[in-house]
Short mmCIF file of C-alpha atoms in Angstrom, two decimals:
data_model
loop_
_atom_site.label_atom_id
_atom_site.label_comp_id
_atom_site.label_asym_id
_atom_site.label_seq_id
_atom_site.Cartn_x
_atom_site.Cartn_y
_atom_site.Cartn_z
CA MET A 1 0.00 0.00 0.00
CA GLN A 2 1.15 3.51 -0.81
CA ILE A 3 -0.12 6.74 0.74
CA ARG A 4 0.22 9.72 -1.60
CA GLU A 5 -1.31 13.10 -2.31
CA ALA A 6 -4.70 12.55 -3.93
CA ALA A 7 -5.14 13.74 -7.49
CA SER A 8 -8.25 14.93 -9.31
CA ALA A 9 -8.20 11.66 -11.23
CA ASP A 10 -8.72 9.79 -7.92
CA TRP A 11 -12.08 11.45 -7.23
CA PRO A 12 -14.36 9.02 -9.12
CA ALA A 13 -12.90 6.04 -7.23
CA MET A 14 -13.04 7.92 -3.93
CA TRP A 15 -16.62 9.08 -4.43
CA ALA A 16 -17.69 5.52 -5.31
CA PHE A 17 -17.11 4.41 -1.70
CA MET A 18 -17.58 7.79 0.00
CA ARG A 19 -21.14 8.20 -1.31
CA PRO A 20 -22.57 5.12 0.44
CA VAL A 21 -20.60 5.82 3.63
CA ILE A 22 -22.01 9.34 3.79
CA ALA A 23 -25.52 8.19 2.81
CA ALA A 24 -25.56 5.59 5.60
CA GLY A 25 -25.40 8.42 8.14
CA THR A 26 -23.67 6.33 10.80
CA THR A 27 -20.15 7.78 11.01
CA PHE A 28 -19.95 11.14 9.26
CA THR A 29 -21.58 14.46 10.11
CA TRP A 30 -22.23 15.39 6.49
CA GLU A 31 -25.71 15.58 5.00
CA THR A 32 -26.69 12.08 3.84
CA ASP A 33 -27.86 13.38 0.45
CA LEU A 34 -24.70 15.38 -0.25
CA GLY A 35 -23.86 15.55 -3.95
CA PRO A 36 -20.50 14.80 -5.52
CA GLU A 37 -19.57 18.40 -6.33
CA GLU A 38 -20.02 19.70 -2.79
CA ALA A 39 -18.41 16.58 -1.33
CA ARG A 40 -15.38 17.04 -3.56
CA GLU A 41 -15.11 20.70 -2.56
CA ARG A 42 -15.17 19.73 1.13
CA TRP A 43 -12.77 16.79 0.74
CA PHE A 44 -10.13 18.77 -1.17
CA PRO A 45 -9.48 21.76 1.12
CA PRO A 46 -7.36 24.67 -0.05
CA PRO A 47 -3.78 24.94 1.27
CA PRO A 48 -2.55 24.40 3.87
CA GLY A 49 -5.11 21.58 3.66
CA ARG A 50 -4.09 18.32 2.07
CA THR A 51 -5.89 15.29 0.68
CA PHE A 52 -4.37 11.82 0.56
CA ALA A 53 -5.18 8.54 -1.13
CA ALA A 54 -4.19 5.07 0.00
CA VAL A 55 -3.68 2.90 -3.08
CA ASP A 56 -2.65 -0.68 -3.66
CA THR A 57 -0.05 -1.85 -6.16
CA ASP A 58 -2.64 -1.83 -8.96
CA GLY A 59 -3.57 1.79 -8.21
CA THR A 60 -6.93 0.91 -6.64
CA VAL A 61 -7.96 3.58 -4.13
CA LEU A 62 -8.46 1.82 -0.78
CA GLY A 63 -9.16 4.86 1.36
CA THR A 64 -8.66 8.58 1.66
CA ALA A 65 -8.00 11.24 4.25
CA ASN A 66 -7.73 14.97 4.41
CA SER A 67 -5.94 17.23 6.82
CA VAL A 68 -6.83 20.85 7.56
CA ARG A 69 -5.99 23.66 9.92
CA ASN A 70 -8.61 23.22 12.64
CA HIS A 71 -8.46 26.78 13.94
CA ARG A 72 -7.23 30.16 12.76
CA GLY A 73 -5.15 32.89 14.34
CA PRO A 74 -3.67 31.96 17.73
CA GLY A 75 -5.12 28.44 17.34
CA SER A 76 -3.70 27.84 13.88
CA HIS A 77 -1.14 25.38 15.20
CA ILE A 78 -3.89 22.76 15.69
CA ALA A 79 -4.71 20.42 12.80
CA SER A 80 -7.74 18.26 12.15
CA ALA A 81 -8.38 15.42 9.74
CA SER A 82 -11.10 13.22 8.27
CA PHE A 83 -10.79 9.65 7.06
CA MET A 84 -12.78 7.22 4.92
CA VAL A 85 -11.82 3.69 4.02
CA ASP A 86 -13.58 1.74 1.30
CA PRO A 87 -15.64 -0.83 3.26
CA ALA A 88 -14.53 -3.46 0.74
CA HIS A 89 -10.98 -2.96 2.02
CA GLY A 90 -11.71 -2.57 5.74
CA GLY A 91 -9.69 -4.50 8.30
CA ARG A 92 -6.51 -4.37 6.20
CA GLY A 93 -4.78 -1.54 8.07
CA VAL A 94 -5.73 1.17 5.57
CA GLY A 95 -7.12 3.48 8.25
CA ARG A 96 -4.06 3.07 10.46
CA ALA A 97 -1.70 3.69 7.53
CA LEU A 98 -3.61 6.83 6.53
CA ALA A 99 -3.70 8.03 10.14
CA THR A 100 0.02 7.53 10.64
CA HIS A 101 0.74 9.36 7.40
CA VAL A 102 -1.56 12.26 8.27
CA LEU A 103 -0.06 12.60 11.76
CA ASP A 104 3.50 12.54 10.41
CA THR A 105 2.64 15.07 7.69
CA ALA A 106 0.90 17.42 10.13
CA ARG A 107 3.93 17.27 12.45
CA ALA A 108 6.27 17.98 9.52
CA ASP A 109 4.02 20.88 8.49
CA GLY A 110 4.58 22.46 11.91
CA PHE A 111 1.31 21.62 13.64
CA ARG A 112 1.61 20.97 17.38
CA ALA A 113 -1.54 18.89 17.89
CA MET A 114 -4.36 17.11 16.09
CA GLN A 115 -7.97 17.54 17.19
CA PHE A 116 -10.90 15.54 15.88
CA ASN A 117 -14.10 17.52 16.34
CA ALA A 118 -16.72 14.85 15.80
CA VAL A 119 -15.96 11.16 16.32
CA VAL A 120 -19.27 9.32 16.66
CA GLU A 121 -19.10 7.35 19.91
CA THR A 122 -20.77 4.30 18.34
CA ASN A 123 -18.02 4.16 15.70
CA THR A 124 -16.08 1.89 18.02
CA ARG A 125 -13.49 0.83 15.43
CA ALA A 126 -12.50 4.44 14.82
CA VAL A 127 -12.48 5.31 18.52
CA ALA A 128 -10.27 2.28 19.23
CA LEU A 129 -7.91 3.20 16.39
CA TRP A 130 -7.55 6.80 17.56
CA ARG A 131 -6.96 5.69 21.16
CA SER A 132 -4.30 3.22 20.00
CA LEU A 133 -2.55 6.11 18.23
CA GLY A 134 -2.43 8.21 21.39
CA PHE A 135 -5.64 10.25 21.13
CA THR A 136 -7.73 10.92 24.20
CA VAL A 137 -11.36 11.91 24.46
CA VAL A 138 -11.26 15.43 25.89
CA GLY A 139 -15.02 15.81 25.84
CA THR A 140 -18.22 14.37 24.47
CA LEU A 141 -21.12 16.35 23.11
CA PRO A 142 -24.10 14.42 24.52
CA GLU A 143 -26.63 13.43 21.87
CA GLY A 144 -24.62 15.39 19.29
CA PHE A 145 -25.23 12.88 16.48
CA ALA A 146 -28.57 11.55 15.21
CA HIS A 147 -27.66 7.95 14.44
CA PRO A 148 -30.19 6.16 12.20
CA GLU A 149 -30.08 2.97 14.31
CA HIS A 150 -29.05 4.05 17.82
CA GLY A 151 -30.86 7.38 18.06
CA TYR A 152 -29.03 10.34 19.54
CA VAL A 153 -25.48 9.41 20.53
CA GLY A 154 -22.46 11.39 21.63
CA LEU A 155 -19.81 13.03 19.51
CA HIS A 156 -16.32 12.72 20.95
CA ILE A 157 -13.77 15.49 20.67
CA MET A 158 -10.42 13.73 20.55
CA HIS A 159 -6.93 15.22 20.86
CA ARG A 160 -3.31 14.24 20.53
CA ARG A 161 -0.11 16.26 20.74
CA LEU A 162 2.18 15.92 17.78
#
């Protein structure tokens, strides 16, 4: 697996798995009926934001991540990131590889910490991954996420120094 900067040509493959993940409404705070143009605009942030693709040896996109400045001004040293792995390639370490790459890149870019603003507490695989990478839950917004199966559940704010 290779992690590299995502290119415009990657978008169709990325959107193919992002669309159903977003539409499911179980892990992401985006509108479930979000269209491809707006999703692309959100997923490819302007600099200093970055977008990455995890690809296999055949060039198949396995997952993607983006990294952004979480705050401005005196808080501009804090990064944030979002991740999506193609469910067909889950459990193969794609998320961990993307996360490690994003953390290393953010550190190299001069960020001092990474903050996730909205990790759905029922997304136990993601919460476990972030904890294993040194993130802590610094707070939970009670009933901050309307889960289609579990009702209103918490949104974790997670943090890690870089």
